[in-house]
Coordinates of C-alpha atoms and ligand atoms in Angstrom, one line a residue:
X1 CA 11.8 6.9 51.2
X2 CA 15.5 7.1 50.7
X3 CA 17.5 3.9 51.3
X4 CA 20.4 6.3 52.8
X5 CA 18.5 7.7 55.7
X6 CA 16.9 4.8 57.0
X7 CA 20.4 3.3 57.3
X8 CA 21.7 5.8 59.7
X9 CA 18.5 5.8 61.9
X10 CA 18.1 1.4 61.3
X11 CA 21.5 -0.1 61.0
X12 CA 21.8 -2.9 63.4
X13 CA 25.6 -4.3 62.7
X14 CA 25.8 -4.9 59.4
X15 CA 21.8 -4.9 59.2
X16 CA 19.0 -3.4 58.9
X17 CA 16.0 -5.1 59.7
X18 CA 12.7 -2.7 59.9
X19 CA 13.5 -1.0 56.8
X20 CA 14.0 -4.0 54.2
X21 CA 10.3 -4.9 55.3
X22 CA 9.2 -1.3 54.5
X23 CA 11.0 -1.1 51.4
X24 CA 10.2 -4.3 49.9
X25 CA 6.6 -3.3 50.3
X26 CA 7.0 -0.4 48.8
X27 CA 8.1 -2.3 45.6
X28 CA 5.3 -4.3 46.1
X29 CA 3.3 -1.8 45.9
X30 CA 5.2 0.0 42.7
X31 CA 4.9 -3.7 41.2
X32 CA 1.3 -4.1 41.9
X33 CA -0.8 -2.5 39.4
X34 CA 1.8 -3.4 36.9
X35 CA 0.9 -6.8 36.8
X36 CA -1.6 -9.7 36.4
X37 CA -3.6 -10.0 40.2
X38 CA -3.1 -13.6 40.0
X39 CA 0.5 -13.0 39.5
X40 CA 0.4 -10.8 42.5
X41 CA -0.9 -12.8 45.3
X42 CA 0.2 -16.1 44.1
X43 CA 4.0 -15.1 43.7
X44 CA 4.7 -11.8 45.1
X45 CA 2.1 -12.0 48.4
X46 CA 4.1 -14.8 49.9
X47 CA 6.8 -12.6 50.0
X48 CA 8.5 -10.5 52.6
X49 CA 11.6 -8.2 53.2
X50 CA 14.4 -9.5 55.1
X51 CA 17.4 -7.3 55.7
X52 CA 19.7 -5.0 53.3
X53 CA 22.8 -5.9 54.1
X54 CA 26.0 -4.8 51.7
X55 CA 23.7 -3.1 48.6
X56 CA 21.7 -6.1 48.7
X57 CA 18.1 -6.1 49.6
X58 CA 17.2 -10.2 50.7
X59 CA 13.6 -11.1 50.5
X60 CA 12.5 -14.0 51.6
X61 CA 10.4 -16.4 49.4
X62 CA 8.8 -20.0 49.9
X63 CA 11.1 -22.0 47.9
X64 CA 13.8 -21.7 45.2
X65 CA 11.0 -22.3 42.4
X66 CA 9.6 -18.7 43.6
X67 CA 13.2 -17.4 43.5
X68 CA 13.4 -18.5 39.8
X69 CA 10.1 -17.5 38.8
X70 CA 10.0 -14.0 40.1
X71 CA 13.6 -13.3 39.0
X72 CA 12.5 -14.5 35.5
X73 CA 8.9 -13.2 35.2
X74 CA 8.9 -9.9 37.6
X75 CA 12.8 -8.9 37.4
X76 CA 11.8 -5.8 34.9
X77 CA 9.2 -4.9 36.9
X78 CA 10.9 -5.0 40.3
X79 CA 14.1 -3.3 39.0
X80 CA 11.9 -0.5 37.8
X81 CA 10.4 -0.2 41.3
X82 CA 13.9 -0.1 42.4
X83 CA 15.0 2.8 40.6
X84 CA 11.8 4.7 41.6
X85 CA 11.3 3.6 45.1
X86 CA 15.2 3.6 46.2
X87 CA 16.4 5.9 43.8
X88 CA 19.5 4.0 44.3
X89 CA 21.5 1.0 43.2
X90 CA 20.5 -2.2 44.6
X91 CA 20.7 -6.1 44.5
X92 CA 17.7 -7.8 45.2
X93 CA 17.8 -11.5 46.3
X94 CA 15.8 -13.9 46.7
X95 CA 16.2 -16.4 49.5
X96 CA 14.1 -19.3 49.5
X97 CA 13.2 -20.0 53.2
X98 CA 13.9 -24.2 52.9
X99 CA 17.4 -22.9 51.8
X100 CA 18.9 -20.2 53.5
X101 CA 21.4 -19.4 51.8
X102 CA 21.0 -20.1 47.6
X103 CA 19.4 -16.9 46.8
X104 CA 18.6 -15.8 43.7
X105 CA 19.9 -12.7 42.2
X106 CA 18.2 -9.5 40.4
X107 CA 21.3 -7.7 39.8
X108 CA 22.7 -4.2 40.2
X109 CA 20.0 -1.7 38.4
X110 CA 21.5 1.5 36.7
X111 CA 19.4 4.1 37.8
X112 CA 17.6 5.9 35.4
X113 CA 14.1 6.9 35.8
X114 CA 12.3 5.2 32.8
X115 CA 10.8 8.4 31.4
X116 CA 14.4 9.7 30.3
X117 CA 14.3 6.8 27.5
X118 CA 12.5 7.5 24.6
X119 CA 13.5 4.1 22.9
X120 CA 11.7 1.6 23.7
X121 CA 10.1 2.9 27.3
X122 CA 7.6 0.6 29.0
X123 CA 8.1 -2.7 26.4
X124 CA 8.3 -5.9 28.4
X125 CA 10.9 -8.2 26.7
X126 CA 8.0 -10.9 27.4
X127 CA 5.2 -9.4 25.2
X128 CA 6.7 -11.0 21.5
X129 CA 5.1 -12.5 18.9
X130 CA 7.0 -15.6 19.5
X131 CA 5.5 -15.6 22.7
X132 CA 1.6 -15.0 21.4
X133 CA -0.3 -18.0 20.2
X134 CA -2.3 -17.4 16.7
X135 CA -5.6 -18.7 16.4
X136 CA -9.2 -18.3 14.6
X137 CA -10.0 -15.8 17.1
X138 CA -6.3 -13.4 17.1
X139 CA -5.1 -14.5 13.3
X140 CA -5.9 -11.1 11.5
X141 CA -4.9 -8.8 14.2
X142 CA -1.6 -11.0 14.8
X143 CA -1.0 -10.6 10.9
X144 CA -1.7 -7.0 11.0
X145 CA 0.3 -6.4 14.3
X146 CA 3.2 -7.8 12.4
X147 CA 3.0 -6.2 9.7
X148 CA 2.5 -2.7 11.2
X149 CA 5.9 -3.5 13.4
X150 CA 7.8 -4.5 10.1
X151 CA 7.2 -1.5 8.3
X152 CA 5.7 1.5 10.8
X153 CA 4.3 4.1 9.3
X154 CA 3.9 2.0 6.0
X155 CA 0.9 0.0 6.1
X156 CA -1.9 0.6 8.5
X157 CA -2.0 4.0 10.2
X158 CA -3.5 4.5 12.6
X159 CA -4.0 0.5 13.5
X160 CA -7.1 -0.3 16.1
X161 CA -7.2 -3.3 17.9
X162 CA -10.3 -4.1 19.9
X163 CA -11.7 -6.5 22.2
X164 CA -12.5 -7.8 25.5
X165 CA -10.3 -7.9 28.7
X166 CA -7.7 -10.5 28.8
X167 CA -7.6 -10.8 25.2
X168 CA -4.2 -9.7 24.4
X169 CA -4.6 -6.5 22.9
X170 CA -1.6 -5.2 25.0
X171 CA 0.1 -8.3 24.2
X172 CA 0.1 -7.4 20.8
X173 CA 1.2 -3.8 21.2
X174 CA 3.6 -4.6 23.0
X175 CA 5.2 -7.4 20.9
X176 CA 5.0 -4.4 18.2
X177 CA 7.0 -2.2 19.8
X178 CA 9.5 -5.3 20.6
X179 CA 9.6 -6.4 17.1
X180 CA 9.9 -3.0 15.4
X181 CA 13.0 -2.1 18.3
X182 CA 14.8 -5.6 17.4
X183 CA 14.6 -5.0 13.5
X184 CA 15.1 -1.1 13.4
X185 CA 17.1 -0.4 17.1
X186 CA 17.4 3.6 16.9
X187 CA 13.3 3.5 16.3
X188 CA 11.8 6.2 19.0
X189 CA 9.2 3.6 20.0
X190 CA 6.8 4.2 23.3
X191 CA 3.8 2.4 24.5
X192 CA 1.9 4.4 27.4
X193 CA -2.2 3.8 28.7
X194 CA -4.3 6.0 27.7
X195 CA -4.8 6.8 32.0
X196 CA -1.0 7.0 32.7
X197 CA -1.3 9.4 29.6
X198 CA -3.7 11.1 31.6
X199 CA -1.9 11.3 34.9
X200 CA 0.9 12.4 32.8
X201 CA -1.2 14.8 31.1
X202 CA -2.5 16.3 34.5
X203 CA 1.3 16.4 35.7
X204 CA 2.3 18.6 33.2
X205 CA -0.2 20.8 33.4
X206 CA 0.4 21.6 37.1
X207 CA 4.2 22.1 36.4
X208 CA 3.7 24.0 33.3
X209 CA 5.7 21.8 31.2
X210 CA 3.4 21.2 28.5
X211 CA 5.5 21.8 25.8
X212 CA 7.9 19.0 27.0
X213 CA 5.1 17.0 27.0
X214 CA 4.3 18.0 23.9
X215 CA 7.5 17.4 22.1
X216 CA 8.3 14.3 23.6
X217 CA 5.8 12.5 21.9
X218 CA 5.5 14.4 18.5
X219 CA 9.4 13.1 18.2
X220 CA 8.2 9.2 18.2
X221 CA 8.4 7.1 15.4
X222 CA 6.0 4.7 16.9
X223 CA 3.3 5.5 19.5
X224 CA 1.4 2.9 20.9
X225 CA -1.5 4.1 22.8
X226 CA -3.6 1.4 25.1
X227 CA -7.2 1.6 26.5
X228 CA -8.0 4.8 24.4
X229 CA -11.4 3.9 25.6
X230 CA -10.7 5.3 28.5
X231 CA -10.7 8.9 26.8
X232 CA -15.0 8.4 26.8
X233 CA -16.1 11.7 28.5
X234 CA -12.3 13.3 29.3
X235 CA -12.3 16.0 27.0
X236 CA -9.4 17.2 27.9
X237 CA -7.4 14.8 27.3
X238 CA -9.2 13.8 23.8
X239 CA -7.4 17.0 22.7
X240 CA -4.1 16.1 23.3
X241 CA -4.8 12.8 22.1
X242 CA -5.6 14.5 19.2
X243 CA -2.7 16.8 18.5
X244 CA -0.3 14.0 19.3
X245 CA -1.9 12.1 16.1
X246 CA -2.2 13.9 14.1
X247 CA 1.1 15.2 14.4
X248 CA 2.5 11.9 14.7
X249 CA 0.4 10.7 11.5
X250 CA 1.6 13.9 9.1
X251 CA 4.6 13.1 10.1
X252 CA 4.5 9.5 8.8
X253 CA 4.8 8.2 12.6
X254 CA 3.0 5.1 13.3
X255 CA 0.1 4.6 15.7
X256 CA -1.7 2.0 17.0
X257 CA -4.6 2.2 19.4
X258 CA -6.4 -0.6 21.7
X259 CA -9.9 -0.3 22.9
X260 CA -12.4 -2.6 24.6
X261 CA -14.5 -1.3 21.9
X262 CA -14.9 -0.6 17.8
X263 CA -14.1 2.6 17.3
X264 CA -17.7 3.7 16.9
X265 CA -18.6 2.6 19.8
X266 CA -16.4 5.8 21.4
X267 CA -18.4 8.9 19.3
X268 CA -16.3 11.7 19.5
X269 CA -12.8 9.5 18.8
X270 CA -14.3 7.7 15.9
X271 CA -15.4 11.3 14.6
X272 CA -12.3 12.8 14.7
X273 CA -10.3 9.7 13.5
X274 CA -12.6 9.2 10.8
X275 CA -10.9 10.8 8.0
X276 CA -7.9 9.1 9.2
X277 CA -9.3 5.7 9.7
X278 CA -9.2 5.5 5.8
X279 CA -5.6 5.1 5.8
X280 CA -5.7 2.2 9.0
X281 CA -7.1 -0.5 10.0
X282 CA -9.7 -2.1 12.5
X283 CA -9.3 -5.4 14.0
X284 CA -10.5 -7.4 16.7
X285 CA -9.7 -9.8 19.0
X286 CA -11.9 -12.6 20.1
X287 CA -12.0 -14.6 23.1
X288 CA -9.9 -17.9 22.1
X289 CA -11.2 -21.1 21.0
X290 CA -10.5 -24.2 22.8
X291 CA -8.0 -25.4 20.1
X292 CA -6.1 -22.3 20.6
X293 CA -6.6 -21.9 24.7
X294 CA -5.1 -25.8 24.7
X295 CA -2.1 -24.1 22.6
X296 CA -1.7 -21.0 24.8
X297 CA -1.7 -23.6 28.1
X298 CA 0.8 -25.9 26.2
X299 CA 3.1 -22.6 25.4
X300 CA 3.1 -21.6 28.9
X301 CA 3.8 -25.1 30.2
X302 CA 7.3 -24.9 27.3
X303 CA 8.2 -21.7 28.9
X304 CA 8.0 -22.9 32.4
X305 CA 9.8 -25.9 31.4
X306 CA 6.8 -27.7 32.9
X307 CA 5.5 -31.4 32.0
X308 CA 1.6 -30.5 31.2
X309 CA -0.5 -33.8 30.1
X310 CA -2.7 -33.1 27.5
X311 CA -5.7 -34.4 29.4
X312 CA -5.3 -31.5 32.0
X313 CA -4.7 -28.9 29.3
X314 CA -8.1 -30.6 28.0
X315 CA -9.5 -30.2 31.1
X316 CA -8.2 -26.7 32.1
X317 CA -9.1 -25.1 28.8
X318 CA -12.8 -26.9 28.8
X319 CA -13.3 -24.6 32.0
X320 CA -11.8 -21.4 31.9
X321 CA -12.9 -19.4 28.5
X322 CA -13.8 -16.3 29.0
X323 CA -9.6 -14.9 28.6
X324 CA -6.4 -15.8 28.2
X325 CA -5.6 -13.9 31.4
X326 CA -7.9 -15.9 33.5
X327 CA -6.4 -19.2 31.4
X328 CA -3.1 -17.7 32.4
X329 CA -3.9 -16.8 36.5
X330 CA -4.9 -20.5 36.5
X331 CA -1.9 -22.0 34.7
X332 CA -0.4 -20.1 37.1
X333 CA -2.1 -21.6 40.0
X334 CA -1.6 -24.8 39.2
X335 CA 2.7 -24.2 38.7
X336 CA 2.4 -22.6 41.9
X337 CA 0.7 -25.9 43.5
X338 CA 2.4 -28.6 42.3
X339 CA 5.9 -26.7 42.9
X340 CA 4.8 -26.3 46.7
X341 CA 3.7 -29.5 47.7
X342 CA 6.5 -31.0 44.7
X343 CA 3.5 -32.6 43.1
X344 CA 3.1 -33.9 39.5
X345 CA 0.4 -32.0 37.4
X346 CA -2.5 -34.0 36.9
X347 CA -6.5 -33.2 36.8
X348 CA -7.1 -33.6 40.3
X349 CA -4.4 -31.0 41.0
X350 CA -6.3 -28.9 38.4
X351 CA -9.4 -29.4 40.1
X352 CA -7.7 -27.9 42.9
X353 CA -6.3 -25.0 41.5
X354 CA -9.3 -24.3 39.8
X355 CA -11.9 -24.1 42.4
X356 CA -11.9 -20.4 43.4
X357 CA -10.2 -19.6 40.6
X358 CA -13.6 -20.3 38.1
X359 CA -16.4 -20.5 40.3
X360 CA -18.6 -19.3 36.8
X361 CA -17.3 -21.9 35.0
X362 CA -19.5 -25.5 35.3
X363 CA -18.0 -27.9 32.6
X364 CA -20.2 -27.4 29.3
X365 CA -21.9 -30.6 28.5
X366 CA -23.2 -31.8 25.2
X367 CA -26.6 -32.0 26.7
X368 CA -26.3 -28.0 27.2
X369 CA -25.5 -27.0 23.7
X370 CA -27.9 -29.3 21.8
X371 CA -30.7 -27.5 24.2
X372 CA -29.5 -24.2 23.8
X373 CA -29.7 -24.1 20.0
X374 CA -33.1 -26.3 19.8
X375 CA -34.0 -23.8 21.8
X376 CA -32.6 -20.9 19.6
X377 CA -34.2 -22.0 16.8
X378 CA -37.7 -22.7 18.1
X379 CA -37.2 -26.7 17.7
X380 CA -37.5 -29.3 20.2
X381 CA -34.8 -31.2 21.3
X382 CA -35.9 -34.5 20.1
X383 CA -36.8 -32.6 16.6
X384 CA -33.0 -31.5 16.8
X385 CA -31.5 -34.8 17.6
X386 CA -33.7 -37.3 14.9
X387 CA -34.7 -37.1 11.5
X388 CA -36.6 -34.0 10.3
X389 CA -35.7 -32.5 7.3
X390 CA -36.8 -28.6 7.1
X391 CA -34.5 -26.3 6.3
X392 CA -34.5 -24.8 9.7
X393 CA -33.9 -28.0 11.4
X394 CA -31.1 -28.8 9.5
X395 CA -29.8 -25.7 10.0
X396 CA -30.5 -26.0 13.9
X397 CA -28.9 -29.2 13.9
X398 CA -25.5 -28.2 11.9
X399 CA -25.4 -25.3 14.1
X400 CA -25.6 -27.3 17.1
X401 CA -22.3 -29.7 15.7
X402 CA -20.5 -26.8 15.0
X403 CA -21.0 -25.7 18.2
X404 CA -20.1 -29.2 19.9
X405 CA -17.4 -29.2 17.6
X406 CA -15.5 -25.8 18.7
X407 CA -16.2 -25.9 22.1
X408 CA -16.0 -29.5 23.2
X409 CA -13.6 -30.5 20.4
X410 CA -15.4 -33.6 20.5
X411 CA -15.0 -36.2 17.8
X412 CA -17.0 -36.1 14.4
X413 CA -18.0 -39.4 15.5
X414 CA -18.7 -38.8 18.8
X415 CA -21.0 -36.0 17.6
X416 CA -22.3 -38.0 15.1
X417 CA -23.4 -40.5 17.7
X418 CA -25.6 -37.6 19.6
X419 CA -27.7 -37.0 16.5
X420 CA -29.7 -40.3 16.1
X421 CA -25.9 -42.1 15.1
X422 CA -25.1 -39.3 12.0
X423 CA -22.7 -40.6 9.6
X424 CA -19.1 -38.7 10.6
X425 CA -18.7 -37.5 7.1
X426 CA -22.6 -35.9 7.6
X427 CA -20.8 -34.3 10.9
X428 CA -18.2 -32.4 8.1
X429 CA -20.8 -31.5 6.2
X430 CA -21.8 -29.8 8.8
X431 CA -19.0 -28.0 9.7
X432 CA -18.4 -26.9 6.4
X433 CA -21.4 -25.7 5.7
X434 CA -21.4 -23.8 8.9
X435 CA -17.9 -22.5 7.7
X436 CA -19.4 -21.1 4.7
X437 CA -22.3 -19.2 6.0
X438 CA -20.0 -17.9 8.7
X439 CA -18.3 -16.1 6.0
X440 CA -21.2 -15.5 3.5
X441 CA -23.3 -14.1 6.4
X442 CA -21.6 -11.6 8.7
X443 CA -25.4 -11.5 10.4
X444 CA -25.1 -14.8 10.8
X445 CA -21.5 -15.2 12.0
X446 CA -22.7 -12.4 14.9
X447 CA -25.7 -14.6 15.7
X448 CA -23.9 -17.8 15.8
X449 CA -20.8 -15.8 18.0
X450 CA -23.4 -14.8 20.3
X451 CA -25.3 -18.0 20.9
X452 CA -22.0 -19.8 21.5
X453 CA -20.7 -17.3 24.1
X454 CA -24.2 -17.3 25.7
X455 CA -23.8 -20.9 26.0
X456 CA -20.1 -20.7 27.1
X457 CA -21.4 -18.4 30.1
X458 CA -24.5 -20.7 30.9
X459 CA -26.9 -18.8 29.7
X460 CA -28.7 -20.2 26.7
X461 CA -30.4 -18.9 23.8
Ligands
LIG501 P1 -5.7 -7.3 27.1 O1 -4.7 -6.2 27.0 O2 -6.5 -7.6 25.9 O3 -6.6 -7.1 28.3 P2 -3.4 -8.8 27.6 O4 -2.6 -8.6 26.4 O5 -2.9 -8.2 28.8 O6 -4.9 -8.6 27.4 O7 -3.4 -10.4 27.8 C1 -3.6 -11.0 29.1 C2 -2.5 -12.1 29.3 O8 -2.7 -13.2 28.4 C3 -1.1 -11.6 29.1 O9 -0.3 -12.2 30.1 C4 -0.8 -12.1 27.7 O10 0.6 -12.3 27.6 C5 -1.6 -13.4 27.6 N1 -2.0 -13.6 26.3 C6 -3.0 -13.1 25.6 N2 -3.2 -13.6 24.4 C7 -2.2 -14.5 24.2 C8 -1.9 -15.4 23.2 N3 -2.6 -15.4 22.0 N4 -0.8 -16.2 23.4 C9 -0.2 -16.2 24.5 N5 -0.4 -15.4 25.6 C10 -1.5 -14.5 25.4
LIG502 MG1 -4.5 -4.5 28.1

């Protein structure tokens, strides 16, 4: 829908009322699928169109702290959405509605259609590695992310990064792209998913401009390609995936892929990578540990210039585990109460904030874990918790205070005092040895992985 028109049909005086509605949801809708669905409906939702009145599109938002946040956190996204839903140039401002008339401003948007800019296209200034918190479970594809966007091309090609939902492989991607752009500026750099690839693909084939298609990403220096698992059982597509590599690679391009998956886990890519694979790299990311989900909450809190206490970021990150996206959507939750009702952040705020947000997610108690790996390793609980002195219950009961230890961060002594008042340097010991076998034992480090998450999602053994 063209601005222009509606204008000659809409203008009432100097505005026009009907059509700021029906063009601010058609941002909304542009924006959408582009970001996180708590981001959505907690910011964006409460939001309506105004008017447009002198190039200026006024949206109406709850307060000024909305007006700050989505100009800070969504202004790429809803200029983007500007140039392809207006196709024309445009201020957007927000007005809070308990101040009429301090907006705040997203300014004037030179219209160019995002696909015209090979440099760069589709990198959110957020996604850095400044802004991405290293930990036990991200510290090898972080190091390898970094070096990849130091020296594309140079070191690992083609890198994979793998893991679960929320676990910032995009993140990672995209602070590659950033970093490699901010030391090397004329770098051809483009990130794309694997299904706007697809759509992409599709589009060119019904205008018969493959070629362009074609040339525009064998002339990259640094492709990075998201969600390749969703090439599983699109044949089609594989095939250009597959030219476009291995173009790129004999060329000396860089490429880096991200999958919910190992590679083997998607046949025919692993197949036809494999000969390649021997000059990248695999890595994966895990689901964070509390240290480093208390870090990622603490680092959101700096950014948002908010005062978090540590006891709620102890609290928050004790519930919500299973990614830093759902740690995020309820950081988020929690700004968005305490800045509506202008109340301090404390735990019973986070209760509140919390409870749709992680129905799954009952507090794990101490009680829990000791069970769940008595249970594991065919020992009772009261074997597990006093003396006994087989190897297997020893092993059971280190297990269990490394698990106590990781997930509960509780206290060598207060672990100590669960096992029949253990000494806290016997705790350690624990630890340690735990440590060790972890890396001795890859069978082991899977097992132990497993029984941790099972416990994490309440369901033992
Ligand atoms: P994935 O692509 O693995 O599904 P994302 O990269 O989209 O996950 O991450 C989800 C959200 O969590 C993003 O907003 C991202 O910025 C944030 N995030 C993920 N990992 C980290 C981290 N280690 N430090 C800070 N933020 C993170
Ligand atoms: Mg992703």
């Amino acid at each position: 829908m063209g601005v222009a028109d509606s204008e000659v049909q809409l203008r009432v005086g100097q505005e026009i009322l009907l059509d700021a509605v029906k063009l601010w949801t058609d941002i909304l809708d542009f924006v959408r699928p582009r970001i996180s669905r708590e981001g959505f409906e907690t910011w964006l939702a409460p939001t309506k169109g105004r008017a447009i009145r002198n190039g200026t599109l006024e949206v109406d938002v709850p307060n000024s702290f909305f007006a700050d946040w989505i100009s800070q956190r969504y202004s790429a996204e809803v200029r983007a959405a500007l140039a392809g839903v207006s196709g024309q140039e445009l201020t957007v401002s927000f007005r809070p509605r308990d101040a009429a008339d301090s907006g705040v401003l997203i300014r004037r948007t030179p219209v160019r259609r995002p696909s015209m800019k090979p440099n760069g296209y589709r990198l959110q200034a957020h996604l850095t590695f400044e802004n991405f918190v290293v930990g036990e479970s991200n510290r090898f594809a972080a190091a390898a992310a970094r070096s990849v966007a130091e020296r594309p091309g140079a070191n690992y090609n083609p890198l994979f990064i793998y893991g679960g939902v929320g676990l910032g492989k995009t993140h990672l991607v995209q602070a590659i792209g950033n970093h490699a752009l901010a030391l090397k500026p004329g770098l051809k750099v483009y990130y794309t998913a694997a299904d706007d690839l697809f759509v992409e693909l599709i589009q060119a084939i019904e205008k018969n401009t493959r070629l362009e298609f074609k040339n525009k990403y064998r002339g990259l220096d640094l492709l990075l390609l998201d969600d390749v698992h969703y090439l599983i059982g699109k044949e089609r597509l594989q095939e250009e995936v597959f030219y476009i590599f291995n173009s790129l690679h004999d060329a000396g391009s860089q490429v880096v892929f991200t999958s919910d998956r190992p590679p083997q886990d998607i046949p025919t890519l692993e197949s036809r990578l494999a000969s390649r694979l021997g000059s990248g790299l695999v890595v994966d990311v895990q689901a964070p540990e509390l240290e480093t989900r208390i870090a990622i909450l603490r680092q959101k809190a700096v950014m948002d210039r908010a005062d978090l206490p540590d006891d709620v970021a102890y609290f928050v990150a004790a519930r919500v585990r299973t990614s830093v996206r759902a740690l995020e959507g309820s950081w988020i939750r929690l700004l968005a109460l305490a800045s509506l009702d202008s109340r301090p952040i404390t735990i019973q705020l986070a209760q509140e904030a919390l409870k749709d947000l992680v129905k799954e997610d009952e507090p794990v108690d101490h009680n829990r874990i000791i069970k769940a790996c008595a249970d594991h390793f065919g020992v009772s609980l009261s074997e597990i918790t006093t003396g006994g002195r087989t190897k297997q219950l020893a092993l059971a009961r280190q297990v269990a205070m490394y698990i106590l230890r990781t997930t509960l961060s509780l206290s060598l002594k207060e672990i100590g005092s669960l096992f029949d008042d253990k000494d806290h340097t016997t705790v350690m010991h624990a630890i340690k040895k735990v440590d060790e076998l972890k890396i001795k034992d890859p069978g082991f480090a899977a097992r132990l992985e497993k029984l941790s998450k099972g416990i994490n999602r309440g369901e033992p053994r």
